[in-house]
PDB file of C-alpha atoms in Angstrom:
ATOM      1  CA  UNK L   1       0.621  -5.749 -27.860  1.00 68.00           C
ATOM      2  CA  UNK L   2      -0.545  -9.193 -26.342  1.00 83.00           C
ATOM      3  CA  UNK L   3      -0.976  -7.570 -23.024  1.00 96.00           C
ATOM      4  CA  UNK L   4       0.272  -8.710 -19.643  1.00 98.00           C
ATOM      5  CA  UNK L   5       1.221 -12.286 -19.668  1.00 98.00           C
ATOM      6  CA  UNK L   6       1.769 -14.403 -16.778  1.00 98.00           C
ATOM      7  CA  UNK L   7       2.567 -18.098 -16.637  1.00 98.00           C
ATOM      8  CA  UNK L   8       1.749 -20.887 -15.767  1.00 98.00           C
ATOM      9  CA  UNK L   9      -1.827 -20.838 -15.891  1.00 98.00           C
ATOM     10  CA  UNK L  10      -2.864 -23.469 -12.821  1.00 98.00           C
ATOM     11  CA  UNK L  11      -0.036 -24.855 -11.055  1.00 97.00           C
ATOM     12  CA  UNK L  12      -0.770 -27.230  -7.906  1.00 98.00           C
ATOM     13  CA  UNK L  13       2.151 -28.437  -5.965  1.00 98.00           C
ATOM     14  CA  UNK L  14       2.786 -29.698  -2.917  1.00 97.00           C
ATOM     15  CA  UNK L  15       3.892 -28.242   0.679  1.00 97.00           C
ATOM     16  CA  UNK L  16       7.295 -27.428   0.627  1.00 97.00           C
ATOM     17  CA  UNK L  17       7.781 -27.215  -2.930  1.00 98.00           C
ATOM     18  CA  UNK L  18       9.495 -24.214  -4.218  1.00 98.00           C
ATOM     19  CA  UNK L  19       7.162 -22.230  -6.512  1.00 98.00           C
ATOM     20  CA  UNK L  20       7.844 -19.662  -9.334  1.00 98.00           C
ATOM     21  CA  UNK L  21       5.159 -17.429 -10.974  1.00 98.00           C
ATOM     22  CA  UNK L  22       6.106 -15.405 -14.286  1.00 98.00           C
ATOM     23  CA  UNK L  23       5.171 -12.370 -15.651  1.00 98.00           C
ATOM     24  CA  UNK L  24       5.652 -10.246 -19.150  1.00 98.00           C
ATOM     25  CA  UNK L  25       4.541  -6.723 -18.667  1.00 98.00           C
ATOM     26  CA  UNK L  26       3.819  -4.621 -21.768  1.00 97.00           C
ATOM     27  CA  UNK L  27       5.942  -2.769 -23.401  1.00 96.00           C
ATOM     28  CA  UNK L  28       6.750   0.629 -21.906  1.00 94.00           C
ATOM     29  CA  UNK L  29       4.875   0.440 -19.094  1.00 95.00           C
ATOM     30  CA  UNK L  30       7.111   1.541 -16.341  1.00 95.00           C
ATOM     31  CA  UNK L  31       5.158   0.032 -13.220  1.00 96.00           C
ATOM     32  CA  UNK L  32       4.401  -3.689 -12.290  1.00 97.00           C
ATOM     33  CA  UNK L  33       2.319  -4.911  -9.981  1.00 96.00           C
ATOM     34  CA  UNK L  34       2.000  -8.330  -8.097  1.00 97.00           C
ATOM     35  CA  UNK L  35      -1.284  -8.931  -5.814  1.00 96.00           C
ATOM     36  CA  UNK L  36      -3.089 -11.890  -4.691  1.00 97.00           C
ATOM     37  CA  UNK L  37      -6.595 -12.978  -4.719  1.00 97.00           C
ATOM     38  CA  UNK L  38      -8.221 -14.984  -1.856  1.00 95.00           C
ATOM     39  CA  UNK L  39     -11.765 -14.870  -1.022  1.00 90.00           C
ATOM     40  CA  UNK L  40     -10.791 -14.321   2.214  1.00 88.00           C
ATOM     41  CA  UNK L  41      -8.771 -11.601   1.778  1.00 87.00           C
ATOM     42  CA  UNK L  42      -9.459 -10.032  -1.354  1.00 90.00           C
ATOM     43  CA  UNK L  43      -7.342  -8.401  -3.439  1.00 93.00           C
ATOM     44  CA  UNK L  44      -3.948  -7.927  -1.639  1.00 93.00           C
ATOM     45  CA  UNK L  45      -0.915  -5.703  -3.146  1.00 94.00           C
ATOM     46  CA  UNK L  46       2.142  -7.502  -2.661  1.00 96.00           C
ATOM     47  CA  UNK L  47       4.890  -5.563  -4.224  1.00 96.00           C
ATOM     48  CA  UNK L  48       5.493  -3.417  -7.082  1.00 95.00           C
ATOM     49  CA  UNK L  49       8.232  -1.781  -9.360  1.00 96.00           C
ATOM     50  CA  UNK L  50       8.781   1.518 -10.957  1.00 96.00           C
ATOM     51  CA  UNK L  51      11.648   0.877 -13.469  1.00 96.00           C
ATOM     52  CA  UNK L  52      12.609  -2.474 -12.427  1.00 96.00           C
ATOM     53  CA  UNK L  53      13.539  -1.568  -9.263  1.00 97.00           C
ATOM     54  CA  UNK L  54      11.294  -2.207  -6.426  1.00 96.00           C
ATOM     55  CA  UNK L  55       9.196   0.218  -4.162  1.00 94.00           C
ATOM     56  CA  UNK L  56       6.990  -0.931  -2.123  1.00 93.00           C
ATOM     57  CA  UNK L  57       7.103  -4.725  -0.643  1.00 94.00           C
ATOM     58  CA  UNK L  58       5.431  -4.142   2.794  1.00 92.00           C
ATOM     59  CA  UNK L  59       2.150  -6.346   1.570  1.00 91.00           C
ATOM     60  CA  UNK L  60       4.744  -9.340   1.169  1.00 94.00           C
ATOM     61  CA  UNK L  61       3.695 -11.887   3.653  1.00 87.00           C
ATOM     62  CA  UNK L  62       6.449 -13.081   4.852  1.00 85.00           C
ATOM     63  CA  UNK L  63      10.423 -14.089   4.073  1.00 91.00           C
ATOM     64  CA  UNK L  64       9.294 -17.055   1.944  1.00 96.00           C
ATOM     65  CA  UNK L  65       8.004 -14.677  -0.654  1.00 97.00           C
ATOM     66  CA  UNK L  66      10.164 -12.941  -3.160  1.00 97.00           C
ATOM     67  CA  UNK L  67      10.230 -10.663  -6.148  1.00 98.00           C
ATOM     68  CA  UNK L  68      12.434  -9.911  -8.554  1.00 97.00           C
ATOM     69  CA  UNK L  69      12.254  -8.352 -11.833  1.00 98.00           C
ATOM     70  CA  UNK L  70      15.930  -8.604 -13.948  1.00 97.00           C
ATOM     71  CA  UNK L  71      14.585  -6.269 -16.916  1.00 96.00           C
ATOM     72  CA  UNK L  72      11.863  -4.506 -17.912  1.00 95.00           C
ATOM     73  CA  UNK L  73      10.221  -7.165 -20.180  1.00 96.00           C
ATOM     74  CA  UNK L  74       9.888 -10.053 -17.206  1.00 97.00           C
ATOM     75  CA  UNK L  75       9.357 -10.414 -13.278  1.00 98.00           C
ATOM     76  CA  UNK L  76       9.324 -13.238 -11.417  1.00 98.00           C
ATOM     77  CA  UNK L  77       7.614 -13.901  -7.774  1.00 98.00           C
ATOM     78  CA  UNK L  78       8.857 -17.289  -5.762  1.00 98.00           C
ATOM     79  CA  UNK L  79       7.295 -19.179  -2.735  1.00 98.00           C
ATOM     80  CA  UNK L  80       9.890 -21.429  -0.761  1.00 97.00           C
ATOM     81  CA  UNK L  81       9.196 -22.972   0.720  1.00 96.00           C
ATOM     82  CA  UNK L  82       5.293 -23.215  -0.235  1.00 97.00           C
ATOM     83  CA  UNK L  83       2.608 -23.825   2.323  1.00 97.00           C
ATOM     84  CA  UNK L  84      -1.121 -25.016   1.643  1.00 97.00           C
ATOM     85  CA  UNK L  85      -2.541 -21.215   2.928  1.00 96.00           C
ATOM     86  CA  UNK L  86      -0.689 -19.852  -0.459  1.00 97.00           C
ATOM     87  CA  UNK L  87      -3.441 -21.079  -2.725  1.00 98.00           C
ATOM     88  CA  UNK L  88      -4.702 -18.357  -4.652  1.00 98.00           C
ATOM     89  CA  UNK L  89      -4.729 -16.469  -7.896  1.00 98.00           C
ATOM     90  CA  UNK L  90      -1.700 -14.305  -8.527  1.00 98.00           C
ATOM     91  CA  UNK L  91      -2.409 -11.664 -10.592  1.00 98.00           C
ATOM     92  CA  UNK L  92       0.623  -9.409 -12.550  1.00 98.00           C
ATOM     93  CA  UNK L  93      -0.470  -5.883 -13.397  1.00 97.00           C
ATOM     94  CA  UNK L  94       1.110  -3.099 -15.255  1.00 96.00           C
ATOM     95  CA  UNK L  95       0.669   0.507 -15.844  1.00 95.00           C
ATOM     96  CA  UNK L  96       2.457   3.193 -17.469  1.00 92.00           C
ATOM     97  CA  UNK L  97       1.896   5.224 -14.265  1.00 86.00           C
ATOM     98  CA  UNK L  98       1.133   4.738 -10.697  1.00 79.00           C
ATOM     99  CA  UNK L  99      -2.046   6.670 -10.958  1.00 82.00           C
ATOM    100  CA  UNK L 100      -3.827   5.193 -14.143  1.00 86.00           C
ATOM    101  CA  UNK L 101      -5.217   2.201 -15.352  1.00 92.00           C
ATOM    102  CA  UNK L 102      -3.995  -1.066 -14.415  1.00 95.00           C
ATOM    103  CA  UNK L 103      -3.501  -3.684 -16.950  1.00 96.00           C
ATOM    104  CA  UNK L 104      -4.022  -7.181 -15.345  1.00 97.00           C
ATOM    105  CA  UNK L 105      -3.102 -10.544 -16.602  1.00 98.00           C
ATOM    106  CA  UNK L 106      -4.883 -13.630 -16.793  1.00 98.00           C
ATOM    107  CA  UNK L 107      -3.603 -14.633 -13.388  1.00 98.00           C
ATOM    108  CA  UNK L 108      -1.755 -17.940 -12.019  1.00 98.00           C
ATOM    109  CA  UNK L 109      -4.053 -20.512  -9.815  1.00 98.00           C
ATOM    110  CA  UNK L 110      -2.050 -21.483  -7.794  1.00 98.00           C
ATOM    111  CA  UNK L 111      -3.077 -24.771  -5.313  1.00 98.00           C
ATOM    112  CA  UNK L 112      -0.561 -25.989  -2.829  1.00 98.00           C
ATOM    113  CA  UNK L 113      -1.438 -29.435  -1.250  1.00 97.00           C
TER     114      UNK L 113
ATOM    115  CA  UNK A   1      -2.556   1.999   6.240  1.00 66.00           C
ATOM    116  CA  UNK A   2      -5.330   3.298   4.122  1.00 76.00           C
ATOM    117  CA  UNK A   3      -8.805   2.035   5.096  1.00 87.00           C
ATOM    118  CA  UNK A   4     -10.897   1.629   2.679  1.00 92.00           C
ATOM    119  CA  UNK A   5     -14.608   0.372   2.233  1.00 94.00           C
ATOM    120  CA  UNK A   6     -17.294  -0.359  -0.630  1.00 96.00           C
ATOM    121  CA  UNK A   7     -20.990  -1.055   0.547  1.00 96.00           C
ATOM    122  CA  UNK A   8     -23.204  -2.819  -0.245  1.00 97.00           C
ATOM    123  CA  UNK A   9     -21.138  -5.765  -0.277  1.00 96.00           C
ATOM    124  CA  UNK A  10     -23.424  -7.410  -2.152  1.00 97.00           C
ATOM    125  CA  UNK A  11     -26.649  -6.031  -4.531  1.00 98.00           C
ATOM    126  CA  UNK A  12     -29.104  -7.475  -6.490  1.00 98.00           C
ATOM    127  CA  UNK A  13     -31.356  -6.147  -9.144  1.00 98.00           C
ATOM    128  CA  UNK A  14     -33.730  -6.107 -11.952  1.00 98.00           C
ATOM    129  CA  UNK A  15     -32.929  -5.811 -15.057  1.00 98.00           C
ATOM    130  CA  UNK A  16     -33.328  -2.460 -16.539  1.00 98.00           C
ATOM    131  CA  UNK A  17     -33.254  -0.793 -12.356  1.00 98.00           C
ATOM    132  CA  UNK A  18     -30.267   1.400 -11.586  1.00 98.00           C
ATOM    133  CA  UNK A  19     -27.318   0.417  -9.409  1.00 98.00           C
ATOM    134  CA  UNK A  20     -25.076   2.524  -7.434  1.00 98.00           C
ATOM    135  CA  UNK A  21     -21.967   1.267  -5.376  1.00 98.00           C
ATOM    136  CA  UNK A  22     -20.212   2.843  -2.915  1.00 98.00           C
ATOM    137  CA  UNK A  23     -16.499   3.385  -1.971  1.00 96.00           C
ATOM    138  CA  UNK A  24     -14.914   5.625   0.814  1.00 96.00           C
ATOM    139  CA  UNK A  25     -11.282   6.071   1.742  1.00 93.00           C
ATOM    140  CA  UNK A  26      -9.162   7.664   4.135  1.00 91.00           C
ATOM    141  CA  UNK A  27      -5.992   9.051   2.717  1.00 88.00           C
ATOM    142  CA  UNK A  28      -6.948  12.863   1.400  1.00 85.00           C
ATOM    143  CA  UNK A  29      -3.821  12.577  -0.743  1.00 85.00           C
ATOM    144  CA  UNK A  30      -5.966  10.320  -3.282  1.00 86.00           C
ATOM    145  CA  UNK A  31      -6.512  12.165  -6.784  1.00 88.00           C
ATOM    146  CA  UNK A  32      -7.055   8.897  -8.735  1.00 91.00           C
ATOM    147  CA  UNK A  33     -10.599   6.753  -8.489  1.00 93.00           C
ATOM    148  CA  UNK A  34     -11.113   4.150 -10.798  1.00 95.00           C
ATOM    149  CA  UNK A  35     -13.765   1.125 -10.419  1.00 97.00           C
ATOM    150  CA  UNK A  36     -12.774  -2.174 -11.780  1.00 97.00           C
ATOM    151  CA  UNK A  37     -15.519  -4.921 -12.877  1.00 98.00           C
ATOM    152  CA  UNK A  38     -13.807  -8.580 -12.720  1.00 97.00           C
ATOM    153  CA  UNK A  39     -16.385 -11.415 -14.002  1.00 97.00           C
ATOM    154  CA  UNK A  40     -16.239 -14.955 -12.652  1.00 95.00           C
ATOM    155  CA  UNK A  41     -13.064 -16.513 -13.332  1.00 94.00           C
ATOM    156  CA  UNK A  42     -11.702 -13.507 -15.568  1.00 97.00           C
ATOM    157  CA  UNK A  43      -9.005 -10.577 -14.639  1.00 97.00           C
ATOM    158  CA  UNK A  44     -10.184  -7.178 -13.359  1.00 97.00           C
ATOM    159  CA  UNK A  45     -10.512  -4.628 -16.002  1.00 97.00           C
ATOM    160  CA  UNK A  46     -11.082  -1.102 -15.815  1.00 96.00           C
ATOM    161  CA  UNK A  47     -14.640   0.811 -16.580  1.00 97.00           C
ATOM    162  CA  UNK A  48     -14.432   4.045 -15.479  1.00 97.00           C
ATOM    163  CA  UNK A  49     -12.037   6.273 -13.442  1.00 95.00           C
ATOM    164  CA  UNK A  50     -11.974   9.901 -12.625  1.00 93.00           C
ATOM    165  CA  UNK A  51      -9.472  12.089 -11.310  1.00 90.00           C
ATOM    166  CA  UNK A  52      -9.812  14.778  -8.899  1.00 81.00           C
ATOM    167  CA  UNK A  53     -10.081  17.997 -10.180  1.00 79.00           C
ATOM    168  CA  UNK A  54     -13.404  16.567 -12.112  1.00 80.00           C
ATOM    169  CA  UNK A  55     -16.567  15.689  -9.468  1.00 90.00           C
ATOM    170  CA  UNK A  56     -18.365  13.217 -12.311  1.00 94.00           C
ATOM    171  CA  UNK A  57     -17.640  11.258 -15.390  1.00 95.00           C
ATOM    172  CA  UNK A  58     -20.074   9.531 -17.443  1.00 96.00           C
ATOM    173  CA  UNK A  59     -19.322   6.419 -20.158  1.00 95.00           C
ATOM    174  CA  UNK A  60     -22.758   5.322 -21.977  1.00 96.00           C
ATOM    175  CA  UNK A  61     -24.680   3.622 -19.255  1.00 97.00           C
ATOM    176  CA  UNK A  62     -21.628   4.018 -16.507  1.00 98.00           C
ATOM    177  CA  UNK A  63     -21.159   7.378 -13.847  1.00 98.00           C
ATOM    178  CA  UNK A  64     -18.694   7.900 -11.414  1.00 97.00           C
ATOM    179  CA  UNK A  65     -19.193  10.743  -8.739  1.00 96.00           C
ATOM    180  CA  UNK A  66     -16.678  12.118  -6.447  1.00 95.00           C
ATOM    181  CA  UNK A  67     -16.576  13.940  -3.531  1.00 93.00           C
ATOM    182  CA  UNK A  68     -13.401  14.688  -2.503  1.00 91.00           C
ATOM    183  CA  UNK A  69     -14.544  16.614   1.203  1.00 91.00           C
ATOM    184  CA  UNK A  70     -16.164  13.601   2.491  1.00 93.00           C
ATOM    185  CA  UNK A  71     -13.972  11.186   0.869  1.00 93.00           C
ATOM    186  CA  UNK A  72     -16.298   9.326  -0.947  1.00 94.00           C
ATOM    187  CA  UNK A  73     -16.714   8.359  -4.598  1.00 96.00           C
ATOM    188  CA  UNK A  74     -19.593   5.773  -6.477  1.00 97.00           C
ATOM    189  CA  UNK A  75     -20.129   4.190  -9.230  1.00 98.00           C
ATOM    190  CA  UNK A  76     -23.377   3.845 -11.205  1.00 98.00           C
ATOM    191  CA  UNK A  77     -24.970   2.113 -13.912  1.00 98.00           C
ATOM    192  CA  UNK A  78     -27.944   2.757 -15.475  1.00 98.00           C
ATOM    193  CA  UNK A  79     -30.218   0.638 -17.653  1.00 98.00           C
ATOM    194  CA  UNK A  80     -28.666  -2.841 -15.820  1.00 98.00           C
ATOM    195  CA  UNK A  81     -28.078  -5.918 -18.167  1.00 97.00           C
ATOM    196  CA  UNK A  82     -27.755  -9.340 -16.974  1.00 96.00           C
ATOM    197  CA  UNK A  83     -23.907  -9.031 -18.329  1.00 97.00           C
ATOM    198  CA  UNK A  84     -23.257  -6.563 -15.753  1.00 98.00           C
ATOM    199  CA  UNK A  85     -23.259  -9.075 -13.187  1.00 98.00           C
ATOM    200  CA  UNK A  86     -19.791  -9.290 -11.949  1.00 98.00           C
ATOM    201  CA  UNK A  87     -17.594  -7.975  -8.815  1.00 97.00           C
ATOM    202  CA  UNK A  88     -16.965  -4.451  -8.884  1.00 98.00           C
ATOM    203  CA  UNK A  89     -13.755  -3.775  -6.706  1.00 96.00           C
ATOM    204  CA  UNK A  90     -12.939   0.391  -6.354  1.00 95.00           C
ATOM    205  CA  UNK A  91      -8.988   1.620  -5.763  1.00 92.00           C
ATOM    206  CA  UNK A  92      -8.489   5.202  -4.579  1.00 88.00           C
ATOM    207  CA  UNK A  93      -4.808   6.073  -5.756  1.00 79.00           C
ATOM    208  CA  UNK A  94      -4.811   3.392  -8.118  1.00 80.00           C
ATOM    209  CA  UNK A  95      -1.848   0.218  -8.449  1.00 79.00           C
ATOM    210  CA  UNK A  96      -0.635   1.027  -5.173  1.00 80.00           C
ATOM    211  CA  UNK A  97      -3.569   1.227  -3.614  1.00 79.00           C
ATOM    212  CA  UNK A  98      -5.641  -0.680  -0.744  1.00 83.00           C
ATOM    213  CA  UNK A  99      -8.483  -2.491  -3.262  1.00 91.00           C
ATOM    214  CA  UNK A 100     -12.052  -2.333  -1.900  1.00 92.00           C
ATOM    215  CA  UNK A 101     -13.382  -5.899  -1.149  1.00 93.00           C
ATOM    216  CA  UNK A 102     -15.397  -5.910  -3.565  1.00 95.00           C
ATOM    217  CA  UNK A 103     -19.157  -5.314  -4.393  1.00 97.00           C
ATOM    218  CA  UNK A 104     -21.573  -8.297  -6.113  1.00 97.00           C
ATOM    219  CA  UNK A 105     -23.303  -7.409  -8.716  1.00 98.00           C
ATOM    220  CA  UNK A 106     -26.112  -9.830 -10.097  1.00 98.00           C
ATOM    221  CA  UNK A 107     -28.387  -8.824 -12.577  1.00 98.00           C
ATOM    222  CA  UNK A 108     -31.741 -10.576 -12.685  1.00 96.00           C
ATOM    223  CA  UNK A 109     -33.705 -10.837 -16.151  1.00 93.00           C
TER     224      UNK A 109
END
């Protein structure tokens, strides 16, 4: 398996733009996790899934942020509109439980202007 | 919320001197403890994690110790290498866990 994948790379927009991070889990893992990195803040859960179907969103900041993941191969987390206190690095995780290792991917940069 | 805390924040050592880090939580339902290393620029990956009905766990030059009555568990390394450097982040419960802020590591040769 190539692992978790997560696209694009580096994205920098600007305010206001809408903003859409990707993310291939692997294969049979049932759990997928979205958290951001900030030095700031560390690293912050955001949401995850067990199945496809979301459990836990509380660590969303706010309405502008949302998750969705259509099938079990692919999730997707938007900003909209974006503001310049979302730069960060979004990282995708999964794990075949909720309790074991976490598989992260490479991460998306994100930079919003 | 869970609280949860790693010291030292930051830690430097010699080359070849031990290192041990530190991570304490708050929720007693925790029964998963893994530490993560993530190196500058790169994703966190796992390098040791222990579950609860075991109190240590040793990988080559890496230990983790639990105790589960005062909450704590640590992480140490023997033998340190200047590769080693990196942030060390700990996460009682695993994914949907609180991550520790993170611990410093650098190695001096």
């Amino acid at each position: 398996d190539a692992g978790v994948i997560q696209s694009p790379r580096h994205e920098v927009t600007e305010m206001g733009q809408e903003v859409t991070l990707r993310c291939k889990p692997i294969s049979g893992h049932d759990y997928l996790f979205w958290y951001r990195q900030t030095m700031m803040r560390g690293l912050e859960l955001l949401i995850y899934f067990n199945n496809n179907v979301p459990i836990d969103d509380s660590g969303m900041p706010e309405d502008r942020f949302s998750a969705k993941m259509p099938n079990a191969s692919f999730s997707t987390l938007k900003i909209q509109p974006s503001e310049p206190r979302d730069s960060a690095v979004y990282f995708c995780a999964s794990s075949p439980t909720n309790t074991g290792e976490l598989f992260f991917g490479e991460g998306s940069r994100l930079t919003v202007l | 919320g869970e609280n949860v805390e790693q010291h030292p924040s930051t830690l430097s050592v010699q080359e070849g001197d031990s290192a041990v880090i530190k991570c304490t939580y708050s929720d007693s339902a925790s029964n998963y403890f893994p530490w993560y290393k993530q190196e500058l620029g790169k994703r966190p990956q796992l390098i040791i994690d222990i579950r609860s009905n075991v109190g240590e766990k040793k990988d080559q030059r890496i230990a983790v110790t639990l105790n589960k009555t005062a909450k704590h568990f640590s992480l140490h390394i023997t033998e340190t290498q200047p590769e080693d450097s990196a942030v060390y982040f700990c996460a009682p419960k695993g994914g949907k866990s609180t991550f520790g802020d993170g611990t410093t590591l650098t190695v001096k040769p």
